Short mmCIF file of C-alpha atoms in Angstrom, two decimals:
data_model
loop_
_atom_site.label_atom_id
_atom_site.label_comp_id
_atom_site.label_asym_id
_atom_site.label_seq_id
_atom_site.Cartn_x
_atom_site.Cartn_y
_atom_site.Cartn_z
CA UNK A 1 15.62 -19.78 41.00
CA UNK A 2 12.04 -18.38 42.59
CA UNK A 3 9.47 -18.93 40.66
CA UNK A 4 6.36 -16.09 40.08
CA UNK A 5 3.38 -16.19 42.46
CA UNK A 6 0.77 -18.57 41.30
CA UNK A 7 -2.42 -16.59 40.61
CA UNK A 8 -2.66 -14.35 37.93
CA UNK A 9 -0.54 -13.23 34.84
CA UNK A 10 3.12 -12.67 35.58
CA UNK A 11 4.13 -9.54 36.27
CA UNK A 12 7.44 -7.38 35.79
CA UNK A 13 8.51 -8.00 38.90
CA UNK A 14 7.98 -11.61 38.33
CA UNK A 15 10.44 -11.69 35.55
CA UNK A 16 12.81 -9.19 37.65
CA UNK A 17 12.95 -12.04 40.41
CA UNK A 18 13.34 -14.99 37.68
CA UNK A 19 15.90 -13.43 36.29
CA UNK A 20 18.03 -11.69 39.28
CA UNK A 21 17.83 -8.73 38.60
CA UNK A 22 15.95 -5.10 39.09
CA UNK A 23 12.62 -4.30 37.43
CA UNK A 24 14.53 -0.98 36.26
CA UNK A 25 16.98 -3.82 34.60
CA UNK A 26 13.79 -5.48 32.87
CA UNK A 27 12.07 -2.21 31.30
CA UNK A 28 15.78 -1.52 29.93
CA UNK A 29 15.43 -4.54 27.68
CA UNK A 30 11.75 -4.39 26.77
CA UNK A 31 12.75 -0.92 25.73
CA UNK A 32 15.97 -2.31 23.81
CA UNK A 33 18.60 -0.08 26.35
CA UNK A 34 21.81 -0.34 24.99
CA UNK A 35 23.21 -0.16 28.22
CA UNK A 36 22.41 -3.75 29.50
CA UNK A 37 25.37 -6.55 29.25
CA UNK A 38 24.80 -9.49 26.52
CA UNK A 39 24.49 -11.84 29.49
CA UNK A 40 21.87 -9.81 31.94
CA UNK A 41 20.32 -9.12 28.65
CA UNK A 42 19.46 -13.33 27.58
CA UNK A 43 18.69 -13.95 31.04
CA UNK A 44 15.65 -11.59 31.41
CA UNK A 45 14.26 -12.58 27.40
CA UNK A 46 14.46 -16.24 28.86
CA UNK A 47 12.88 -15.42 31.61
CA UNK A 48 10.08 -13.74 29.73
CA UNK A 49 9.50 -16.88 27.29
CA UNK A 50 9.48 -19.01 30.26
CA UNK A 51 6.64 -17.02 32.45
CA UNK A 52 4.94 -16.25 28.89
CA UNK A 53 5.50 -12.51 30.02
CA UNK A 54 3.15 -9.97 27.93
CA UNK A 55 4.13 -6.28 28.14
CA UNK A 56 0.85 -3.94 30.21
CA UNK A 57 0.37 -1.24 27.65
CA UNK A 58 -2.32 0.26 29.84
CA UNK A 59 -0.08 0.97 32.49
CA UNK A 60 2.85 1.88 30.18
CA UNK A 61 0.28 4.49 28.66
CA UNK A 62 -0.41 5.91 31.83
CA UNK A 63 3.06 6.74 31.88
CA UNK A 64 4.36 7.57 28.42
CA UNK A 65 0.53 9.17 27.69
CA UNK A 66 0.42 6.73 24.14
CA UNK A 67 -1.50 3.52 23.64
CA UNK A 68 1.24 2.04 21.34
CA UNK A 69 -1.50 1.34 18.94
CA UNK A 70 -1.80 3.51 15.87
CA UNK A 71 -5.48 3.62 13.83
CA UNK A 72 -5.50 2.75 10.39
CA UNK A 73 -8.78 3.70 8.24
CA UNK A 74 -8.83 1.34 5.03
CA UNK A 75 -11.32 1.03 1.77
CA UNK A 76 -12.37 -2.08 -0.57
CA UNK A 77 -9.42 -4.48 1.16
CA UNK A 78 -11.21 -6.82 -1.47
CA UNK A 79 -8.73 -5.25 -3.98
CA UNK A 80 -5.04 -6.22 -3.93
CA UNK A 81 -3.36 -2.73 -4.37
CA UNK A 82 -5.84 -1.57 -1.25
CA UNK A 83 -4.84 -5.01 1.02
CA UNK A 84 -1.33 -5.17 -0.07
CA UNK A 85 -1.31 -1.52 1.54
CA UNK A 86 -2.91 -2.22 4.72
CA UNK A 87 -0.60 -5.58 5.20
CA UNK A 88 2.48 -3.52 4.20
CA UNK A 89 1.37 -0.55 7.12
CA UNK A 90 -0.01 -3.77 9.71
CA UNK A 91 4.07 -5.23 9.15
CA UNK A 92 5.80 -1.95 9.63
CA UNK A 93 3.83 -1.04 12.95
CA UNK A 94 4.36 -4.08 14.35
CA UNK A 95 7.93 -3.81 13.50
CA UNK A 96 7.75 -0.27 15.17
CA UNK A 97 5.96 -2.13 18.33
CA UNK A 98 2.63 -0.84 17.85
CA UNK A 99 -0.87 -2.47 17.65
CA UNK A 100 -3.08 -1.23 14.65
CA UNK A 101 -6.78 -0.52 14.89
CA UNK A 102 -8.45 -1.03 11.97
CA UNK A 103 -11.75 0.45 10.05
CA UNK A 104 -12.50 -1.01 6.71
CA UNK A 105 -15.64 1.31 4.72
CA UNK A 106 -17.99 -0.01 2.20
CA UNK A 107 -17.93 3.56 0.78
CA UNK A 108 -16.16 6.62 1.23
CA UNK A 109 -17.71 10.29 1.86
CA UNK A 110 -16.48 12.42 4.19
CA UNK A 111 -19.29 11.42 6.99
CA UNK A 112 -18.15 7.37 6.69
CA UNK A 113 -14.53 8.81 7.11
CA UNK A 114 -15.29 11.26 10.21
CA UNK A 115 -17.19 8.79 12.04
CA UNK A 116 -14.24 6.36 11.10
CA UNK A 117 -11.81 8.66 12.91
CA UNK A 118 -14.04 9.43 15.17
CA UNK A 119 -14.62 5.89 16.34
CA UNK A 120 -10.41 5.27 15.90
CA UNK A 121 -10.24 8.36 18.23
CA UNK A 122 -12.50 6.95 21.23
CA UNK A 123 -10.08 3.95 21.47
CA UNK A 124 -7.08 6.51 22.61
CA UNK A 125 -5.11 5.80 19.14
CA UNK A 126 -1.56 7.53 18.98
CA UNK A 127 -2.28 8.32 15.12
CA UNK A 128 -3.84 8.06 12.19
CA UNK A 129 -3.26 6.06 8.42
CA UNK A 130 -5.61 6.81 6.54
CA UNK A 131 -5.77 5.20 2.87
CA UNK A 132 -7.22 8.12 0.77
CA UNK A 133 -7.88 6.31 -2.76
CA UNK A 134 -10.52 8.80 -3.65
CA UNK A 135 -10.71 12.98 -3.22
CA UNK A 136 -13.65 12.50 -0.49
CA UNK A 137 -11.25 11.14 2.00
CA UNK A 138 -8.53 13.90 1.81
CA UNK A 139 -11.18 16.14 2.09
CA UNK A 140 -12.74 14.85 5.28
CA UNK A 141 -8.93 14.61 7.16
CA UNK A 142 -8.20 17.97 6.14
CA UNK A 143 -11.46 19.71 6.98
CA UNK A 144 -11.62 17.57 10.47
CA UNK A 145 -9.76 19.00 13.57
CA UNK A 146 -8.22 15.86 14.46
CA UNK A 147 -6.10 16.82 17.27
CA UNK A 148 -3.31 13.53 16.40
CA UNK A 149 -0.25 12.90 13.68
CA UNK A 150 -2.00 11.69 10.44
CA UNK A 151 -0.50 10.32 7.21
CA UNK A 152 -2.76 9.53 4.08
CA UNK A 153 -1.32 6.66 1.93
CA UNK A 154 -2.21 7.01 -1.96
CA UNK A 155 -3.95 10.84 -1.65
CA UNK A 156 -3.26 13.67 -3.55
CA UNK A 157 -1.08 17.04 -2.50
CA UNK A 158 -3.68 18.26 0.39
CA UNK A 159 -2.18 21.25 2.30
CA UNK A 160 -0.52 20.32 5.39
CA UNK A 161 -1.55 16.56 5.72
CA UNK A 162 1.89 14.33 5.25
CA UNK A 163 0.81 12.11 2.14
CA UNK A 164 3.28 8.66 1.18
CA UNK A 165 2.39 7.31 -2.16
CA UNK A 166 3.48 5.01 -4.93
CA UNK A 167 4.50 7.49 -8.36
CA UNK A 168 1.28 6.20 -10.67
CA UNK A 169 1.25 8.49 -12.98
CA UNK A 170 5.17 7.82 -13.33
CA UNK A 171 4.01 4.16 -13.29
CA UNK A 172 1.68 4.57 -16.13
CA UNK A 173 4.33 6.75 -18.11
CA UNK A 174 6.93 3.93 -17.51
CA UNK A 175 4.55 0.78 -19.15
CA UNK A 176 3.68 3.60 -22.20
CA UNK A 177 6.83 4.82 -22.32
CA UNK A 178 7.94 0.63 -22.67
CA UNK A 179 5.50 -0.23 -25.04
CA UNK A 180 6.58 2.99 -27.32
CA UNK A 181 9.94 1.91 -27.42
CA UNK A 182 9.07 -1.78 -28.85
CA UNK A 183 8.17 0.26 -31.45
CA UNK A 184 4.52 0.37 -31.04
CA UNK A 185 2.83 3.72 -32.49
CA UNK A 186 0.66 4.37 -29.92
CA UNK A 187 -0.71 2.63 -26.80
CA UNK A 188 -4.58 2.27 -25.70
CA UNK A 189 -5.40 1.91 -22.35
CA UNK A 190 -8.11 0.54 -20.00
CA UNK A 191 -8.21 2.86 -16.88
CA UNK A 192 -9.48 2.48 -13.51
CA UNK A 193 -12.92 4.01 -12.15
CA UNK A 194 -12.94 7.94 -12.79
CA UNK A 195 -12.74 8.38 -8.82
CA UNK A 196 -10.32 6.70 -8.07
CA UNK A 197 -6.93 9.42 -7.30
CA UNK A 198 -4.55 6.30 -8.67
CA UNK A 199 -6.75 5.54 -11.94
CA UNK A 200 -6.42 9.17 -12.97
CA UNK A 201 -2.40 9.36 -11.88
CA UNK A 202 -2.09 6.45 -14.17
CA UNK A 203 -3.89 7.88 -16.98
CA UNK A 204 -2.12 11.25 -16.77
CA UNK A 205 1.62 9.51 -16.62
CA UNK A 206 -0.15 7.20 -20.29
CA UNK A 207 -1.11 10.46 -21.62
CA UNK A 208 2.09 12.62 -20.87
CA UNK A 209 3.96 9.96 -22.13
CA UNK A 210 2.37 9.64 -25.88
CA UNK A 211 2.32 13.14 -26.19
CA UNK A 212 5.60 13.62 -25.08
CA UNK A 213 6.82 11.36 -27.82
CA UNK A 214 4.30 13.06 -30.50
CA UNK A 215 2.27 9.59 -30.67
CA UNK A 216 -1.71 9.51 -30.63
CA UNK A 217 -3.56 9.68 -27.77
CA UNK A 218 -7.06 7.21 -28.32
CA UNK A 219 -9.72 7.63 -26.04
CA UNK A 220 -9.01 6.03 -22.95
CA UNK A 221 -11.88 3.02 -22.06
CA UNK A 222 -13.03 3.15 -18.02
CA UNK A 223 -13.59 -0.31 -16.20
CA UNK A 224 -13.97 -0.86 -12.60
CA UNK A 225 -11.22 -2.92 -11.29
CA UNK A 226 -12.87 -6.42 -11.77
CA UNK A 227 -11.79 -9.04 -14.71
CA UNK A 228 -15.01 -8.30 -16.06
CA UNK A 229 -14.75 -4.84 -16.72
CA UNK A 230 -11.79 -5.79 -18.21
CA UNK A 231 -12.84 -8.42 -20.55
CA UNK A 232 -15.93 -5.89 -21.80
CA UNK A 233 -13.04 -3.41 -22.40
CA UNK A 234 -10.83 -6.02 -24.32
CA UNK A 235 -14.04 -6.94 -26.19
CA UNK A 236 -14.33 -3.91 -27.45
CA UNK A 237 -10.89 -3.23 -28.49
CA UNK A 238 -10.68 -6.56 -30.36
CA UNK A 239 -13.68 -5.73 -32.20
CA UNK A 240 -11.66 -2.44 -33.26
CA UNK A 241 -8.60 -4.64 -34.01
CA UNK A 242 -10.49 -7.05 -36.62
CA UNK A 243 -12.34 -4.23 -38.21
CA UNK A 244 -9.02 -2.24 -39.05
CA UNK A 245 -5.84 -4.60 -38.64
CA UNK A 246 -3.17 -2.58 -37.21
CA UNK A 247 -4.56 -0.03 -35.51
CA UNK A 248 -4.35 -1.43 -31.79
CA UNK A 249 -1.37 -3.41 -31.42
CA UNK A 250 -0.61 -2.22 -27.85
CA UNK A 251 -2.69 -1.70 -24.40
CA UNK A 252 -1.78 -0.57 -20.99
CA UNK A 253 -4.12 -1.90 -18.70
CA UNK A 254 -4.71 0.05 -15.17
CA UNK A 255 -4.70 -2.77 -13.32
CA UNK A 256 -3.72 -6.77 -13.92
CA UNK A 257 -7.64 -8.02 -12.57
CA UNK A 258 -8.39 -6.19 -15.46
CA UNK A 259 -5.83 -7.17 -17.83
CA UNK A 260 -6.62 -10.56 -17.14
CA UNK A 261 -10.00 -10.09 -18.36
CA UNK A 262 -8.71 -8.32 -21.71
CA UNK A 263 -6.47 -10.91 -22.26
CA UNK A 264 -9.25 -13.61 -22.40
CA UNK A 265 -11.46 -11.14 -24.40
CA UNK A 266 -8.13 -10.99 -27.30
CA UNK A 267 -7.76 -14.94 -27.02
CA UNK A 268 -11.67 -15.64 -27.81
CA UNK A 269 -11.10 -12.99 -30.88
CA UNK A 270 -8.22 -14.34 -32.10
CA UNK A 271 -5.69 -12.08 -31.70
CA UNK A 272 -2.78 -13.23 -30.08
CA UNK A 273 -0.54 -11.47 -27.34
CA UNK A 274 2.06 -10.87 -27.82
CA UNK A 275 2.32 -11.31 -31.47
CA UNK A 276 -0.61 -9.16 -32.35
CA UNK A 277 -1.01 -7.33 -29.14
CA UNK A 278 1.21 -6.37 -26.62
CA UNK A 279 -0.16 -6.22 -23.19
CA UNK A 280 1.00 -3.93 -20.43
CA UNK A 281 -0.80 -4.47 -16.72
CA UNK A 282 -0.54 -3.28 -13.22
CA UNK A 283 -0.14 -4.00 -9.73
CA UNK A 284 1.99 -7.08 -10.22
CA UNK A 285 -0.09 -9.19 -8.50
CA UNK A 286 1.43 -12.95 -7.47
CA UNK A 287 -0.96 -14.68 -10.62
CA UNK A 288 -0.06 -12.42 -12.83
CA UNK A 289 3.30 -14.43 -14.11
CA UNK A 290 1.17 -17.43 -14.41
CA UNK A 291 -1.20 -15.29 -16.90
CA UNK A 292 -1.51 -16.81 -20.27
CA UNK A 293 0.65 -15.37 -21.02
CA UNK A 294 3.03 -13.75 -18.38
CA UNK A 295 1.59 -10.28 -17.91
CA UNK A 296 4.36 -7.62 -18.01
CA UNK A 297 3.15 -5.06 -15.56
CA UNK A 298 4.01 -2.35 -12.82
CA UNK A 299 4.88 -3.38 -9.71
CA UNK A 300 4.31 -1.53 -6.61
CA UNK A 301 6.28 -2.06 -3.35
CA UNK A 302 3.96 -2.12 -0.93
CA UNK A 303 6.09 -2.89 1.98
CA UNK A 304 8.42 0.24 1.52
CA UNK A 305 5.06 2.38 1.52
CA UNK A 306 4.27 0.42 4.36
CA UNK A 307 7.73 1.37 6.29
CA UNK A 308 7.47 5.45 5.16
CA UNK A 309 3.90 5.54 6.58
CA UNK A 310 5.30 4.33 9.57
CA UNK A 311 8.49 6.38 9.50
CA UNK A 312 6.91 9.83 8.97
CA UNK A 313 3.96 9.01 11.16
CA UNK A 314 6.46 8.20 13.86
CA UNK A 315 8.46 11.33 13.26
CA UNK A 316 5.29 13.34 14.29
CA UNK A 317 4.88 11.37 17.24
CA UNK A 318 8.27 12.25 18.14
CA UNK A 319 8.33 15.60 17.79
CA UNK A 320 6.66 18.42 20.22
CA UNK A 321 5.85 20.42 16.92
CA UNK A 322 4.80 17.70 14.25
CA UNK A 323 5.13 19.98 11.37
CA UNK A 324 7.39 19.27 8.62
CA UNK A 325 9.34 21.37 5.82
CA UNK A 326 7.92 21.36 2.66
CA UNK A 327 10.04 18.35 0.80
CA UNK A 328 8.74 16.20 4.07
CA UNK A 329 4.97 16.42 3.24
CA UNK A 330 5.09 14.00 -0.03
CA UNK A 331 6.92 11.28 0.01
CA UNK A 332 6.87 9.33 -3.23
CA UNK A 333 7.72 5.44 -3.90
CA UNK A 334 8.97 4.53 -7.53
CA UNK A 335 7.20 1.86 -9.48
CA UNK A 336 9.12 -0.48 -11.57
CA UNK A 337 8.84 -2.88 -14.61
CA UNK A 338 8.54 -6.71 -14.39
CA UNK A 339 8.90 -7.56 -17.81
CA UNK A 340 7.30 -10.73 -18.83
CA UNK A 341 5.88 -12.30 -21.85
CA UNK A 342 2.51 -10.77 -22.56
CA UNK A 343 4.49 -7.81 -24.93
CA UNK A 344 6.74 -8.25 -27.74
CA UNK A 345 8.55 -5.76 -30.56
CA UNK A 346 6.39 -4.34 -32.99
CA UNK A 347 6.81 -5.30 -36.53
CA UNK A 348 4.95 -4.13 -38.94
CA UNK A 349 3.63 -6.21 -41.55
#
């Protein structure tokens, strides 16, 4: 067969002539035409692996007016629910054939977020992801004009703006809800930073749930993510624990960095989990079965709110009116159990 021209990268029309067949032909299989026969169709992917072919998306957005590249604003990737998120989005995309454009804040107001967007915006995105942990963020995409599709991962009910999210608060009702059942009287729990939209979901669904089954509702103690916090929040619910035996013999911990620190805190106090104290995490995180022990915990499928982000983002690409009915502007992931060793039935002594 002919080979390409020599100088400079191959071209459509080099694969075309590699291959035997139209250009029309080629752009049938990059675009996955189902009208193309089995044979014509291996014949132009070999030829693409064999000229190392790359698609021009600058000349394919000159015709189809859209970048294939989608613009994804993210905050403290440091933390594994946050950069589980953005690698569950990053894998759907690319299995949607889109590039993603990232901006990673320190902090987030509503100025870091516009000039996010705004920046995101200058590189002729097709759409925004925004992950909207905290109320400033929501508030900045649905004050701003933006002009393309957006979807904000993790945010709370905000008007028109689609919004996918893991259920937290159902999250944090299902690990009280667990612990309750052992047999457990009530259940203390370490939340999450104050600001932070999935701390308080997971403190509501720990609250509904003990009230909803009549139980006592202790004050709930605030950390900040890290093992430490954690660990100062286990301290001081050990210290309650050896002063009155009995009275905390379960905790729900908001997420497992923290519950790892707790469970060191218990250990160095001498109250054992789970014979003592049960211990509930979450995030299921890949450590947290080698915890000592084996954290039970909430785990959160990152990947499916990966593939709706894409999905509904998509949909308003696709359409010449992106709005959506009411039951399309929320579309919630469940959270599930992993049920490990850290949490035991209650007996009491």
């Amino acid at each position: 067969m002919p080979r390409r021209r020599t100088s400079g990268p191959p071209i459509m029309a080099d694969v075309a002539r590699l291959a035997g067949v139209s250009h029309q032909t080629v752009s049938r299989v990059l675009n996955e035409h189902p009208n193309v026969r089995p044979e014509t169709r291996d014949r132009v992917l070999a030829a693409i692996e064999e000229l190392a072919y790359r698609r021009n998306f600058s000349a394919r957005a000159l015709v189809t007016s859209r970048t294939q590249t989608l613009g994804v604003v993210a905050f403290d990737t440091t933390l594994f629910g946050p950069a589980s998120t953005l690698y569950g989005i990053e894998q759907a995309a690319r299995e949607a054939g889109y590039f993603v454009s990232i901006v990673s804040l320190k902090s987030i107001t509503r100025e870091t977020v516009r000039e996010a967007l705004d920046y995101l915006a200058a590189q002729s995105v097709d759409g925004y992801i925004v992950l909207a942990p905290q109320q400033a963020a929501i508030e900045a995409i649905t004050d701003m004009p933006l002009g393309l599709p957006v979807v904000a991962v993790e945010g709370p009910n905000a008007g028109d703006v689609p919004i996918v999210a893991v259920d937290q608060a159902g999250g944090g009702a299902l690990a009280t809800r667990y612990l309750l059942d052992l047999g457990h009287r009530t259940v203390w729990h370490i939340g999450g930073p104050a600001d932070w939209l999935e701390a308080d979901a997971r403190v509501r669904g720990w609250r509904s749930a003990l009230t909803a089954a009549g139980a006592p509702v202790p004050p709930p103690i605030r950390g900040d993510w890290s093992p430490r916090s954690g660990y100062q929040a286990g301290a001081e619910l050990a210290a309650l624990a050896r002063a009155e035996p009995g009275r905390i013999t379960a905790i729900f911990v908001g997420n497992d960095q923290m519950a790892l620190g707790a469970l060191r805190a218990l250990r160095e106090a001498d109250i054992r989990v789970p014979e003592d104290v049960s211990v509930v995490g979450f995030d299921d995180i890949p450590e947290a079965e080698f915890f000592p022990p084996p954290l039970t915990t909430v785990t959160q499928d990152f990947t499916e709110v990966g593939r709706r982000s894409m999905r509904m983002l998509l949909a308003q690409l696709d359409s010449a009116r992106p709005d959506h009915p009411p039951d399309a502007l929320r579309d919630i992931v469940p959270a599930r159990l992993a049920i490990r060793s850290s949490t035991a039935r209650f007996i009491d002594q």
